[in-house]
Coordinates of C-alpha atoms in Angstrom, one line a residue:
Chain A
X10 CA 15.1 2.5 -29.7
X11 CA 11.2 2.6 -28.2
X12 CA 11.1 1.8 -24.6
X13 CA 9.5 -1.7 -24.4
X14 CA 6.1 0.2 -23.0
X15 CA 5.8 2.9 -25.7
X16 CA 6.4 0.1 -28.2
X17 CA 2.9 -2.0 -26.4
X18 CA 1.0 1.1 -26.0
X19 CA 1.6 2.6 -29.6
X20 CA 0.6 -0.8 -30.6
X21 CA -2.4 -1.2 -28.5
X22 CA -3.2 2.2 -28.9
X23 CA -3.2 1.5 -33.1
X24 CA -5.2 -1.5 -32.8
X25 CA -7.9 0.5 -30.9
X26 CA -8.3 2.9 -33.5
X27 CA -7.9 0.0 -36.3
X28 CA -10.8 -2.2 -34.4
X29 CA -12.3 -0.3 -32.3
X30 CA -13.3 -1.1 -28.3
X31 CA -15.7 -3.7 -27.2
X32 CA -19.3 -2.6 -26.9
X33 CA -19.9 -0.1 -24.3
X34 CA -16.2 1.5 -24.2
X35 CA -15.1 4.7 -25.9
X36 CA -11.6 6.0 -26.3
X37 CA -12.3 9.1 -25.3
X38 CA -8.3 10.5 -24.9
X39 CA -4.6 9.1 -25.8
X40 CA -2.6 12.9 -26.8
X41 CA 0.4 10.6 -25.6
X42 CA 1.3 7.3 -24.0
X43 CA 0.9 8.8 -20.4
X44 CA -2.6 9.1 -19.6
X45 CA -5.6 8.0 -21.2
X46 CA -9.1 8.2 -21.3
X47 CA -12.5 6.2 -21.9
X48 CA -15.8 6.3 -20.9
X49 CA -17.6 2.8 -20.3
X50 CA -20.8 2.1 -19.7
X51 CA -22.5 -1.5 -18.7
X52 CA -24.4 -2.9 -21.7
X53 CA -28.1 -4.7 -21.0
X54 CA -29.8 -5.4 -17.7
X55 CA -27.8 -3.7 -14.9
X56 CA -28.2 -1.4 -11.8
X57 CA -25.7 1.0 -14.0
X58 CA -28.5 1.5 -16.8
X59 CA -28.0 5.1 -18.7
X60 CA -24.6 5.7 -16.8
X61 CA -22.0 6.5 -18.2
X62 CA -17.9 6.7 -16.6
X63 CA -14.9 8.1 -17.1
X64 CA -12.3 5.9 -16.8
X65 CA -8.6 7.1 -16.3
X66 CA -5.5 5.1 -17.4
X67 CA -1.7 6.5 -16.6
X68 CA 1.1 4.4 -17.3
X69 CA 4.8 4.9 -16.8
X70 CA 8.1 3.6 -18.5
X71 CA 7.3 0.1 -16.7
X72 CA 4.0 -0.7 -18.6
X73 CA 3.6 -3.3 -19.1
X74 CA 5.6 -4.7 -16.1
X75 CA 3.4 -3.1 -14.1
X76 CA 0.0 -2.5 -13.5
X77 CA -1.5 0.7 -15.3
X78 CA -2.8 3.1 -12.3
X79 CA -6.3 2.8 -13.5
X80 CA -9.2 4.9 -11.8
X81 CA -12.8 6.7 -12.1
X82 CA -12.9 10.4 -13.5
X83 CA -14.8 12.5 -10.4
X84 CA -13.9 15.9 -11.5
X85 CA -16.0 18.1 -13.6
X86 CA -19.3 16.5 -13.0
X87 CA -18.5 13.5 -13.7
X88 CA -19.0 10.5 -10.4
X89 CA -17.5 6.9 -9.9
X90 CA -19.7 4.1 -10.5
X91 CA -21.6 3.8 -6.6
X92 CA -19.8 0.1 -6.5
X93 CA -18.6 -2.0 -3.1
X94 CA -15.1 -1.8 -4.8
X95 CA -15.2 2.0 -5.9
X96 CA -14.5 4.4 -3.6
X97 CA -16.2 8.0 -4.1
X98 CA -12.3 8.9 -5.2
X99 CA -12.4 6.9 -7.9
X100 CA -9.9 4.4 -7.0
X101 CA -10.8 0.8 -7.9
X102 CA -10.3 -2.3 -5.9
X103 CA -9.5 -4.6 -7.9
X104 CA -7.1 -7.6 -7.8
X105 CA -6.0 -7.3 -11.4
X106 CA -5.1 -3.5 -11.1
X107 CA -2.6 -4.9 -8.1
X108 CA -1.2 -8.5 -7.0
X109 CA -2.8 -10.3 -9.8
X110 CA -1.9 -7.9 -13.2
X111 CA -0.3 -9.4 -15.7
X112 CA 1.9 -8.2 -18.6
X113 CA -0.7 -10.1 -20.8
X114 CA -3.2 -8.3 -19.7
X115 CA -4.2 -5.5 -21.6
X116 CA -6.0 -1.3 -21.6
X117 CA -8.9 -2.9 -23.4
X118 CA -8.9 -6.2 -21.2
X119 CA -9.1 -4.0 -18.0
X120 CA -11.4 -1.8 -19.3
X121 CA -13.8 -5.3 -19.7
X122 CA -12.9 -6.3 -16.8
X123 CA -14.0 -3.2 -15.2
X124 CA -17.0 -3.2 -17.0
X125 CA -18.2 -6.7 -16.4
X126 CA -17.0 -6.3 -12.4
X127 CA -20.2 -2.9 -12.3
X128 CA -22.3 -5.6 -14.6
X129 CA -22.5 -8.3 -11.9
X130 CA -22.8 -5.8 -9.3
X131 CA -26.2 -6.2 -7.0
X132 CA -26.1 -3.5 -4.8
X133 CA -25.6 -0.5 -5.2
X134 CA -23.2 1.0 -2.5
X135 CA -20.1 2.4 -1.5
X136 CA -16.7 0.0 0.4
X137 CA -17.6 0.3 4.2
X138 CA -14.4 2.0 4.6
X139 CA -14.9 4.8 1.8
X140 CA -14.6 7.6 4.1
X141 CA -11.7 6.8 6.3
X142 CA -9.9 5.7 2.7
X143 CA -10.8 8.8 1.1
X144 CA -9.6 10.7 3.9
X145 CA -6.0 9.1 3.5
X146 CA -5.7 8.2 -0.1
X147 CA -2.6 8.4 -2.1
X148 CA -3.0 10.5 -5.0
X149 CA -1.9 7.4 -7.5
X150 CA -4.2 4.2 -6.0
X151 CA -1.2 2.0 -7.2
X152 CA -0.1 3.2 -4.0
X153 CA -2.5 1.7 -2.3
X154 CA -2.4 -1.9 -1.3
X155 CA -5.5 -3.4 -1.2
X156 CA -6.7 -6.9 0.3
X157 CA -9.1 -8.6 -2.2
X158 CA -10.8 -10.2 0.6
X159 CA -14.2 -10.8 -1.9
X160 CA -14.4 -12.4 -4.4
X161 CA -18.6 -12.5 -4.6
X162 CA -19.0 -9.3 -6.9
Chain B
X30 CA 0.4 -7.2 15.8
X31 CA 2.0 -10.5 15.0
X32 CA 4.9 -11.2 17.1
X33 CA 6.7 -11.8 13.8
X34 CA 6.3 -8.1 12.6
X35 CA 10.0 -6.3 13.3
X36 CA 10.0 -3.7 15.6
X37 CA 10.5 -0.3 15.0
X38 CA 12.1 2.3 17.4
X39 CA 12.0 5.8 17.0
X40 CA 15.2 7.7 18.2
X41 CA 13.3 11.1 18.3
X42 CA 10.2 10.0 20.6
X43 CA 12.7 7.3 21.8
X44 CA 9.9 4.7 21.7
X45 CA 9.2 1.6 20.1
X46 CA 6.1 2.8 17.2
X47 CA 5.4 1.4 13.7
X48 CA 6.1 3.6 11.3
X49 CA 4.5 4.9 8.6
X50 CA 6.4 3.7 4.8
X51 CA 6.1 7.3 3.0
X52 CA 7.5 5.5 1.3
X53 CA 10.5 5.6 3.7
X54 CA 10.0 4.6 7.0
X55 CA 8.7 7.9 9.7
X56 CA 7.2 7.2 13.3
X57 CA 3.9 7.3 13.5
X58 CA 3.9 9.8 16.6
X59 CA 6.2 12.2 16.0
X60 CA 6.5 12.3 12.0
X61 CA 10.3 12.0 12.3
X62 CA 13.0 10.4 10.4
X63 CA 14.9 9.0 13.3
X64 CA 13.8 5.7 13.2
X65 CA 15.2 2.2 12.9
X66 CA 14.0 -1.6 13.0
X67 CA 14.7 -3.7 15.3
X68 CA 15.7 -7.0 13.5
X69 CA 18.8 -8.2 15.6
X70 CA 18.0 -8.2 19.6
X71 CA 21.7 -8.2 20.2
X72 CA 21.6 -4.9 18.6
X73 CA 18.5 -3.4 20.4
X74 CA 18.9 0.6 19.9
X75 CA 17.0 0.8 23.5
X76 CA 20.0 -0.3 24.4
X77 CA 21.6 2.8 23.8
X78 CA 19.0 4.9 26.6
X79 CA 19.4 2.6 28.7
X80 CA 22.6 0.8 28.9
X81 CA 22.4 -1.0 32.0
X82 CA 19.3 -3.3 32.0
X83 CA 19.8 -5.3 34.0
X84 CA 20.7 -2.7 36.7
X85 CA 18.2 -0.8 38.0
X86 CA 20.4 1.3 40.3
X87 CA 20.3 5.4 39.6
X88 CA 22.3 7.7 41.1
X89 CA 21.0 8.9 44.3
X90 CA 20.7 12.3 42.9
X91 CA 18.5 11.6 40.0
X92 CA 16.7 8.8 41.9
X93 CA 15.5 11.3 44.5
X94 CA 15.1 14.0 41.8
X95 CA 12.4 11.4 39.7
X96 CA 10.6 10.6 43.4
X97 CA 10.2 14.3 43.5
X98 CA 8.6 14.9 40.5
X99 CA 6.1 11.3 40.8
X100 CA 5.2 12.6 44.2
X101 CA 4.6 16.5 42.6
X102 CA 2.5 15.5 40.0
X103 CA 0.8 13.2 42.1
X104 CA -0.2 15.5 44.2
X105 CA -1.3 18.0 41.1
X106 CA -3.5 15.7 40.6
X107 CA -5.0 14.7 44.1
X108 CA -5.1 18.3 45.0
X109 CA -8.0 18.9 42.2
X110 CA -9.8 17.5 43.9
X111 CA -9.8 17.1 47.7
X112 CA -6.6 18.8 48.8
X113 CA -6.8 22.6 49.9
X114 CA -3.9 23.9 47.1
X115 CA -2.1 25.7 49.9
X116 CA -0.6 22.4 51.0
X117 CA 1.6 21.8 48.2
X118 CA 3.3 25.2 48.5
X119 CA 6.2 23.4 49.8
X120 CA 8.9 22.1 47.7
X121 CA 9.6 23.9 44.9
X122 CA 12.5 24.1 42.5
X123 CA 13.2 26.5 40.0
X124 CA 15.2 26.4 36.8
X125 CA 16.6 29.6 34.4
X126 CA 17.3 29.1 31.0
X127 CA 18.9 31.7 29.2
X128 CA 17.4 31.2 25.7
X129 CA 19.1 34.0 23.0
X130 CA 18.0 37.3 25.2
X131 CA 15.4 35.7 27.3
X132 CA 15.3 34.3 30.5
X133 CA 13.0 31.9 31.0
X134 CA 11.9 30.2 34.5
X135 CA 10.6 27.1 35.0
X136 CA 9.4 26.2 38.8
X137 CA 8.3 23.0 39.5
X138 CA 6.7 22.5 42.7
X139 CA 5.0 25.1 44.7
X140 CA 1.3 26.3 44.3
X141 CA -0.8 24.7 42.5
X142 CA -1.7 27.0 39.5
X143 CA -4.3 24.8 37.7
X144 CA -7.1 26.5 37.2
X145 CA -6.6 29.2 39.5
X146 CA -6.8 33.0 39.1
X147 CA -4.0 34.2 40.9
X148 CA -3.0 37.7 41.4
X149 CA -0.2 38.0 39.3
X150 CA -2.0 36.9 36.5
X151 CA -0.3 33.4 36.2
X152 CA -3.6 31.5 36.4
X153 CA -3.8 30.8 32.9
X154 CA -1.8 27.8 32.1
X155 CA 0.3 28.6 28.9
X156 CA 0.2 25.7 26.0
X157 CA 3.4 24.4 24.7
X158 CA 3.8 26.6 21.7
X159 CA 3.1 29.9 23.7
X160 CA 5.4 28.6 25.9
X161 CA 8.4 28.2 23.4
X162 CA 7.9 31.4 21.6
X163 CA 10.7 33.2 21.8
X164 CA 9.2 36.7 20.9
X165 CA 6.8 36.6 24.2
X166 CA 7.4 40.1 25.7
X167 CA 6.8 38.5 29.3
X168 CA 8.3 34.9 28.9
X169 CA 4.9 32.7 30.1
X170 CA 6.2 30.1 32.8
X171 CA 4.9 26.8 34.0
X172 CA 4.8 26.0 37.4
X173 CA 3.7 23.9 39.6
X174 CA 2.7 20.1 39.5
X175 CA 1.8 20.7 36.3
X176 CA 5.7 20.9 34.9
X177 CA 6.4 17.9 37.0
X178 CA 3.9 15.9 35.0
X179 CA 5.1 17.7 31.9
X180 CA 8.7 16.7 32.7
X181 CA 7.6 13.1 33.6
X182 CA 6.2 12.6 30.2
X183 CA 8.7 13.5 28.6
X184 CA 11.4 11.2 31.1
X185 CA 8.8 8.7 31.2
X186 CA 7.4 8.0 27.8
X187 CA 11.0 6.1 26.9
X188 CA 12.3 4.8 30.3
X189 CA 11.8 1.1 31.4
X190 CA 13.8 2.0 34.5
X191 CA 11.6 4.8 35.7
X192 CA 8.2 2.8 35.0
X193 CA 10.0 -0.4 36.9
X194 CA 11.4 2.3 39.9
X195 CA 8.5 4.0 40.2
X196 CA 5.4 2.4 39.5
X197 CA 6.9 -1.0 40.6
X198 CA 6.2 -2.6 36.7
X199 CA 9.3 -4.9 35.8
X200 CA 7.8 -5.5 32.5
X201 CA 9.4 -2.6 31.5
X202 CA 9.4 -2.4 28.0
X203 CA 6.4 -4.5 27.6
X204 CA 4.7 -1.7 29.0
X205 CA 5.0 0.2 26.0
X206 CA 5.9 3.5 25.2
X207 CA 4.6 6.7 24.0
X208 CA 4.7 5.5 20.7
X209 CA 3.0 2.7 20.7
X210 CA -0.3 5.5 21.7
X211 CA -2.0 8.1 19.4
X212 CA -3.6 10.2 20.4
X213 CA -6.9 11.6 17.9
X214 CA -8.9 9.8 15.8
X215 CA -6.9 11.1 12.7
X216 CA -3.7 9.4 13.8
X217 CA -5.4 6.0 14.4
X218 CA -6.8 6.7 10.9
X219 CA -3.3 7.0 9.6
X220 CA -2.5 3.8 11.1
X221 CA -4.9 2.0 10.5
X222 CA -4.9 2.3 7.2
X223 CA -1.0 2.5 7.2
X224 CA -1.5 -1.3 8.3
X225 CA -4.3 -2.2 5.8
X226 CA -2.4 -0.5 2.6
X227 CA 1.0 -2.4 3.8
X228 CA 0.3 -6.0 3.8
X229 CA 2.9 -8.3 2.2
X230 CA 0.6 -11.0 2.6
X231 CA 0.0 -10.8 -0.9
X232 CA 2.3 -9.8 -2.7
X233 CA 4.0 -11.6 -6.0
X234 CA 7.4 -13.0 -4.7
X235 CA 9.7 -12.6 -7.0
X236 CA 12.1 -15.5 -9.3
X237 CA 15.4 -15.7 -7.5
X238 CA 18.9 -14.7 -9.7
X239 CA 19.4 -18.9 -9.7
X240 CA 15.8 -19.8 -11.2
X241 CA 16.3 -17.2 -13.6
X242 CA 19.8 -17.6 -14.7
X243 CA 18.4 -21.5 -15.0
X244 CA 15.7 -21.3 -17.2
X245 CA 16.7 -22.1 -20.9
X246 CA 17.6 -19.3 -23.2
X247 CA 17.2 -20.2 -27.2
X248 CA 18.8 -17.8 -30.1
X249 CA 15.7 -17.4 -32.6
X250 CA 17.2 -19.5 -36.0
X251 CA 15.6 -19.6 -39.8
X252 CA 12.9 -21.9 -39.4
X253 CA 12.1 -22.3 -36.0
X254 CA 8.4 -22.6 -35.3
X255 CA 8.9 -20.3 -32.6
X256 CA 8.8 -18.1 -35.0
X257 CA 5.2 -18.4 -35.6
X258 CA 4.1 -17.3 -32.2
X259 CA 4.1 -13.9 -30.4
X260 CA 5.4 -13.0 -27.5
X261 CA 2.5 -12.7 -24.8
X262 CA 4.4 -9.6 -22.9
X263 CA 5.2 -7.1 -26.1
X264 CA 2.4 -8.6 -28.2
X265 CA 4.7 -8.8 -31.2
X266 CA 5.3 -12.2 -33.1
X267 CA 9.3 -13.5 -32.9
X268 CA 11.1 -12.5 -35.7
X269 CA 14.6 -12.6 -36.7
X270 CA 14.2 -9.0 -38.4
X271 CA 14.4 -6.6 -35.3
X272 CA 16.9 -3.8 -34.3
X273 CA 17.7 -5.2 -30.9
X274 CA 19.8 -8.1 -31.0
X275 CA 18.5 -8.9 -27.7
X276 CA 15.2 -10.0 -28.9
X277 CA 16.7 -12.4 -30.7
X278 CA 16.5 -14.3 -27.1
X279 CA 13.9 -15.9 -26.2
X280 CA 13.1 -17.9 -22.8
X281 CA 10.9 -20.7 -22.1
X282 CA 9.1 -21.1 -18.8
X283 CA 8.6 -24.4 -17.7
X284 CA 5.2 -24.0 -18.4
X285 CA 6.4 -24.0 -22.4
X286 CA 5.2 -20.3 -22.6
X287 CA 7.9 -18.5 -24.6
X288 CA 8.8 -15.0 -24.2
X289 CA 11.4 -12.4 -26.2
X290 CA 14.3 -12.1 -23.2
X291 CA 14.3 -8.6 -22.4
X292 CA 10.9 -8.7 -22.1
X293 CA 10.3 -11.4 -19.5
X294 CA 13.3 -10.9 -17.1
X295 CA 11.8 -7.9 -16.0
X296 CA 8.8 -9.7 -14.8
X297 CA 10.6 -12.4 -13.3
X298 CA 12.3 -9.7 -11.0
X299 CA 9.0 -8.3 -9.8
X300 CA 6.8 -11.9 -9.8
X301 CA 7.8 -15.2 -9.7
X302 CA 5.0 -16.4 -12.4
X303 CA 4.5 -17.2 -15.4
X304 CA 2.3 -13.8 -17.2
X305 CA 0.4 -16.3 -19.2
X306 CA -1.0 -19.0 -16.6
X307 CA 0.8 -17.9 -13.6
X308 CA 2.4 -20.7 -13.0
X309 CA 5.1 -20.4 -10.0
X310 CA 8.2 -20.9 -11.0
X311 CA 8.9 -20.0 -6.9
X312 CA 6.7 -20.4 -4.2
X313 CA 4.1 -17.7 -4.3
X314 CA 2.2 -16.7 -1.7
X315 CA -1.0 -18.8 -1.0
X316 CA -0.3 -21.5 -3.8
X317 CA -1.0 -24.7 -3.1
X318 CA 0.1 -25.7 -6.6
X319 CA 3.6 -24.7 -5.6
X320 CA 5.0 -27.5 -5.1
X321 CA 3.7 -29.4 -8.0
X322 CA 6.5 -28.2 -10.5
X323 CA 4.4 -29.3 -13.2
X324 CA 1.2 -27.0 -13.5
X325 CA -0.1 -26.8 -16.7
X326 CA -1.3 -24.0 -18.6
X327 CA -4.8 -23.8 -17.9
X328 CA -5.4 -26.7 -15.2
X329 CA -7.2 -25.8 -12.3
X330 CA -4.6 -26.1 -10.5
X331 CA -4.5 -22.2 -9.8
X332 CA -7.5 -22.2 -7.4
X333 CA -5.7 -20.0 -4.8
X334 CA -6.1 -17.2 -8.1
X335 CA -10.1 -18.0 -8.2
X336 CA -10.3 -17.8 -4.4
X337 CA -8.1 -14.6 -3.4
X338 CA -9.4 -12.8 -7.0
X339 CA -11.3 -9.7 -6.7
X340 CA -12.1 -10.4 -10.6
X341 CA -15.6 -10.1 -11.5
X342 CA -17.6 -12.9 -12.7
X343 CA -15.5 -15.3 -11.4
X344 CA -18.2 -17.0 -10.1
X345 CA -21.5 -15.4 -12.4
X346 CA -22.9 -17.2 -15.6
X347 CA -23.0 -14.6 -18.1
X348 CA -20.0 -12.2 -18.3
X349 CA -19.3 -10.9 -22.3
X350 CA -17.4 -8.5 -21.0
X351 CA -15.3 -11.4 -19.0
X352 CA -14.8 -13.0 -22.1
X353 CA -13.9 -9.9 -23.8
X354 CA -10.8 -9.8 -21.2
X355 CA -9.6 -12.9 -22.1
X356 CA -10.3 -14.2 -25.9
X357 CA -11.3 -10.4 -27.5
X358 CA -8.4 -8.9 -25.7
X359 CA -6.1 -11.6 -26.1
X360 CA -7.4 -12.3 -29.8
X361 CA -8.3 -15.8 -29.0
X362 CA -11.4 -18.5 -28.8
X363 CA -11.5 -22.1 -28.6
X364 CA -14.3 -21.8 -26.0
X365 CA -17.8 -22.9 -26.7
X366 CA -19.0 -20.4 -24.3
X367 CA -18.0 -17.7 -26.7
X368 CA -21.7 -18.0 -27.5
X369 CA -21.5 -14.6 -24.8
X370 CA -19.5 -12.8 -26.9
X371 CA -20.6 -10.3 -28.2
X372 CA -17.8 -9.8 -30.7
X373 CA -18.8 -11.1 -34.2
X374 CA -15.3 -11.4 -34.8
X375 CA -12.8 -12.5 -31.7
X376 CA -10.1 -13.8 -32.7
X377 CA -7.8 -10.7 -33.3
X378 CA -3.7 -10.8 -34.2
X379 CA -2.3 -11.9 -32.0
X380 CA -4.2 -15.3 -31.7
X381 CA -2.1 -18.0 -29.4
X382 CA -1.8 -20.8 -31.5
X383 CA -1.5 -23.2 -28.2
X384 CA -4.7 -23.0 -27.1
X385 CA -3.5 -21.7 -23.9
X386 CA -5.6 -19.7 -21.2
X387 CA -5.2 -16.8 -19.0
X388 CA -5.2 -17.0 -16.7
X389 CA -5.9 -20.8 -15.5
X390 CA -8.2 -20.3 -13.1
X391 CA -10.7 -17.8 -14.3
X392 CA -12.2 -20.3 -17.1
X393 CA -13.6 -22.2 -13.8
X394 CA -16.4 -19.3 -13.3
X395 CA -17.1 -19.5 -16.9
X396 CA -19.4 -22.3 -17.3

């Protein structure tokens, strides 16, 4: 029998190519339920206007349990959004990626979360700790515990 | 450092040092396994170096030996700078180790070689790794105050009873040891964000065997109106046609959310909540709602959520995309503020008849 996870992600996976993503988000990849890809990019007035991101997903036997490890793309040209909760590596502070995911939740419901989080963004910079993080990452930023400390952006 | 926070001694550095979770538990100084917490301080593994506590009494050998090598590398270090070297020629011991084929001397005591050219060629002070090579053709030695301050680091980094004999402290421990330094920037980098990555403050708390053995467990029947609705977690409706007979379980929350059995109890053992409105079935951290063992779906009552949430929007006007999360995503809308959406057609399968929300709080930054 399907593991509970390849069951949700063959099923998510067929709705997105039955229905297609919201506005602004492209399945780019999905060879396999292990990693995908999509590229979003933030729909009228923003500070993101005519960028576009690469947006990683990799999930393991305990999707959907646990949190996807969900980050930016920065290899082969391609750059994180320049966000207060990006760091230059990619990885994403967020609280939904970490203590506040939810089976419910969803690849397309993050990637609209993620979306809307660079939409209300008004300024354009990097975490103040992005280098001493960066320095010290985990590869996989589920290993990374953040505080969501801010709720403003 | 709260005082709460165990303590963690290393048996390699033989100081107390937080350690770093990689993900098992190394000191922070010295990158070794050897380490354990200090939960029970009957069972205090400093114990171990230092049996007698409360007795400060060293043998008279040793004693004198430790006075020796305070007073040597005190004098190193005065002799820098005023003292003509010559007058520390005096004591001097020396030490041979036969190491595989070499012989290796250590002197302590004697001249002062700091930072002198000497006729021998000794001036140069070797660094630890030359020094513990064991191919060296001429064996490099340390002499001089120098070793004395080398040996006291390494007696004195773990040893309450030479910081209380000699330096007269009798806070001992308090004092710290080596471990509790570091010594480049990297190191307090590592720690630093060792402390920032590990906080439980957080964290989901997960449903205790009791709660979940407690909650009511139904068998799906013919004509059950469960039957209609999906389960939240797999995304599937209930259905009696299915291959694992454990699906034919279901749970129900006391929040009324109903969930295929295999797929909930897994949750339950990593968060306490309820995936749907997050409603604590044990205390979670930083819920005042807790207590009330009556949350609805949807209430407000999950402010803590809106608060500690890093979610976007939760406090902007306009978010489609927001909306997207929660009604395309979910395949539901009963919100007049759908007017953002920019879905001509929301509701998707898996539509929940209940008119629930997910999560409660986030409808507050909404409208």
């Amino acid at each position: 029998m399907a593991s509970i996870s390849s069951r949700r992600l063959a099923k998510e996976l067929t709705e997105i190519k039955l229905e297609g993503c919201p506005v602004g988000i492209k399945l780019v990849k999905a060879d396999d339920l292990e990693t995908w890809w999509f590229t979003i990019e933030v729909m009228g007035d923003s500070l993101y206007q005519g960028e576009a991101f690469t947006l990683q997903f990799r999930f393991d036997s305990s999707y959907p349990i646990s949190a996807p490890a969900v980050q930016f793309v920065v290899t082969d040209g391609r750059q994180a959004p320049i966000h207060p909760h990006v760091y230059s590596n990619g990885h994403i502070c967020a609280s939904i990626l970490g203590n506040e995911w939810s089976p419910v939740l969803s690849v397309v419901a993050v990637c609209v979360t993620l979306q809307s989080m660079l939409g209300s963004c008004k300024k354009k910079e990097r975490p103040v700790d992005n280098d001493r993080y960066v320095r010290h990452a985990p590869e996989n930023p589920k290993k990374t515990r953040f505080h969501y400390d801010d709720d403003t952006v | 450092m709260s005082s709460r926070e165990p303590r963690w001694y290393c048996h390699e550095c033989s100081a107390d040092m937080m350690p770093i979770m990689a993900p098992h538990p190394i000191c922070s100084s010295c990158h070794g396994d050897f380490v354990e917490k200090m939960e029970n301080p009957a069972d205090d593994p400093r114990e171990f170096a230092h049996p007698d506590h409360g007795d400060l009494d060293l043998p008279p050998a040793l004693g004198a030996l430790l006075m020796a090598f305070q007073g040597m590398s005190e004098r190193g270090n005065s002799s820098r700078s005023r003292r003509r070297p010559d007058n520390d020629a005096g004591s001097r011991i020396t030490f041979s180790i036969l190491n595989d084929d070499h012989h290796r001397t250590i002197s302590i005591g004697g001249p002062n070689t700091l930072g002198r050219s000497n006729p021998e060629g000794e001036g140069r002070v070797p660094t630890m790794s030359e020094y513990l090579r064991r191919d060296a053709p001429t064996p490099p030695t340390i002499a001089g105050p120098l070793m004395a301050q080398y040996i006291m680091a390494l007696l004195g980094h773990d040893d309450p009873i030479l910081t209380r004999r000699l330096s007269g402290d009798f806070q001992g421990a308090e004092a710290g040891g080596m471990g509790d330094y570091v010594f480049s920037q990297e190191a307090l980098d590592r720690i630093i964000t060792h402390i920032m990555e590990n906080s439980n403050a957080n964290r989901p708390v997960p449903a205790s065997d009791e709660v979940i053995n407690n909650l009511p467990r139904d068998v799906l029947l013919e004509g059950s109106d469960i039957l209609e609705k999906d389960c939240a977690i797999c995304k599937e409706q209930f259905s009696l046609q299915t291959d694992d007979p454990d699906e034919l379980m279901v749970v129900t929350l006391p929040c009324k959310h109903i969930f295929h059995e295999p797929c909930i109890m897994p949750w339950l053992k990593s968060s306490g909540t309820c995936p749907v409105c997050r409603h604590a079935l044990v205390p979670q951290p930083g819920d005042p709602s807790t207590s009330n063992g009556n949350a609805r779906p949807g209430s407000s009552s999950n402010r803590h959520s809106h608060s500690r949430s890093r979610s976007p929007g939760s406090n902007s006007s306009s978010q489609p995309g927001l909306l997207h999360a929660f009604f395309g995503g979910f395949g539901r809308t009963n919100d007049s503020s759908s007017r953002h959406n920019p879905d001509p057609d929301p509701p998707r399968s898996s539509a929940d008849r209940n008119g629930r929300r997910f999560p409660g709080s986030w409808e507050e930054g909404l409208d």
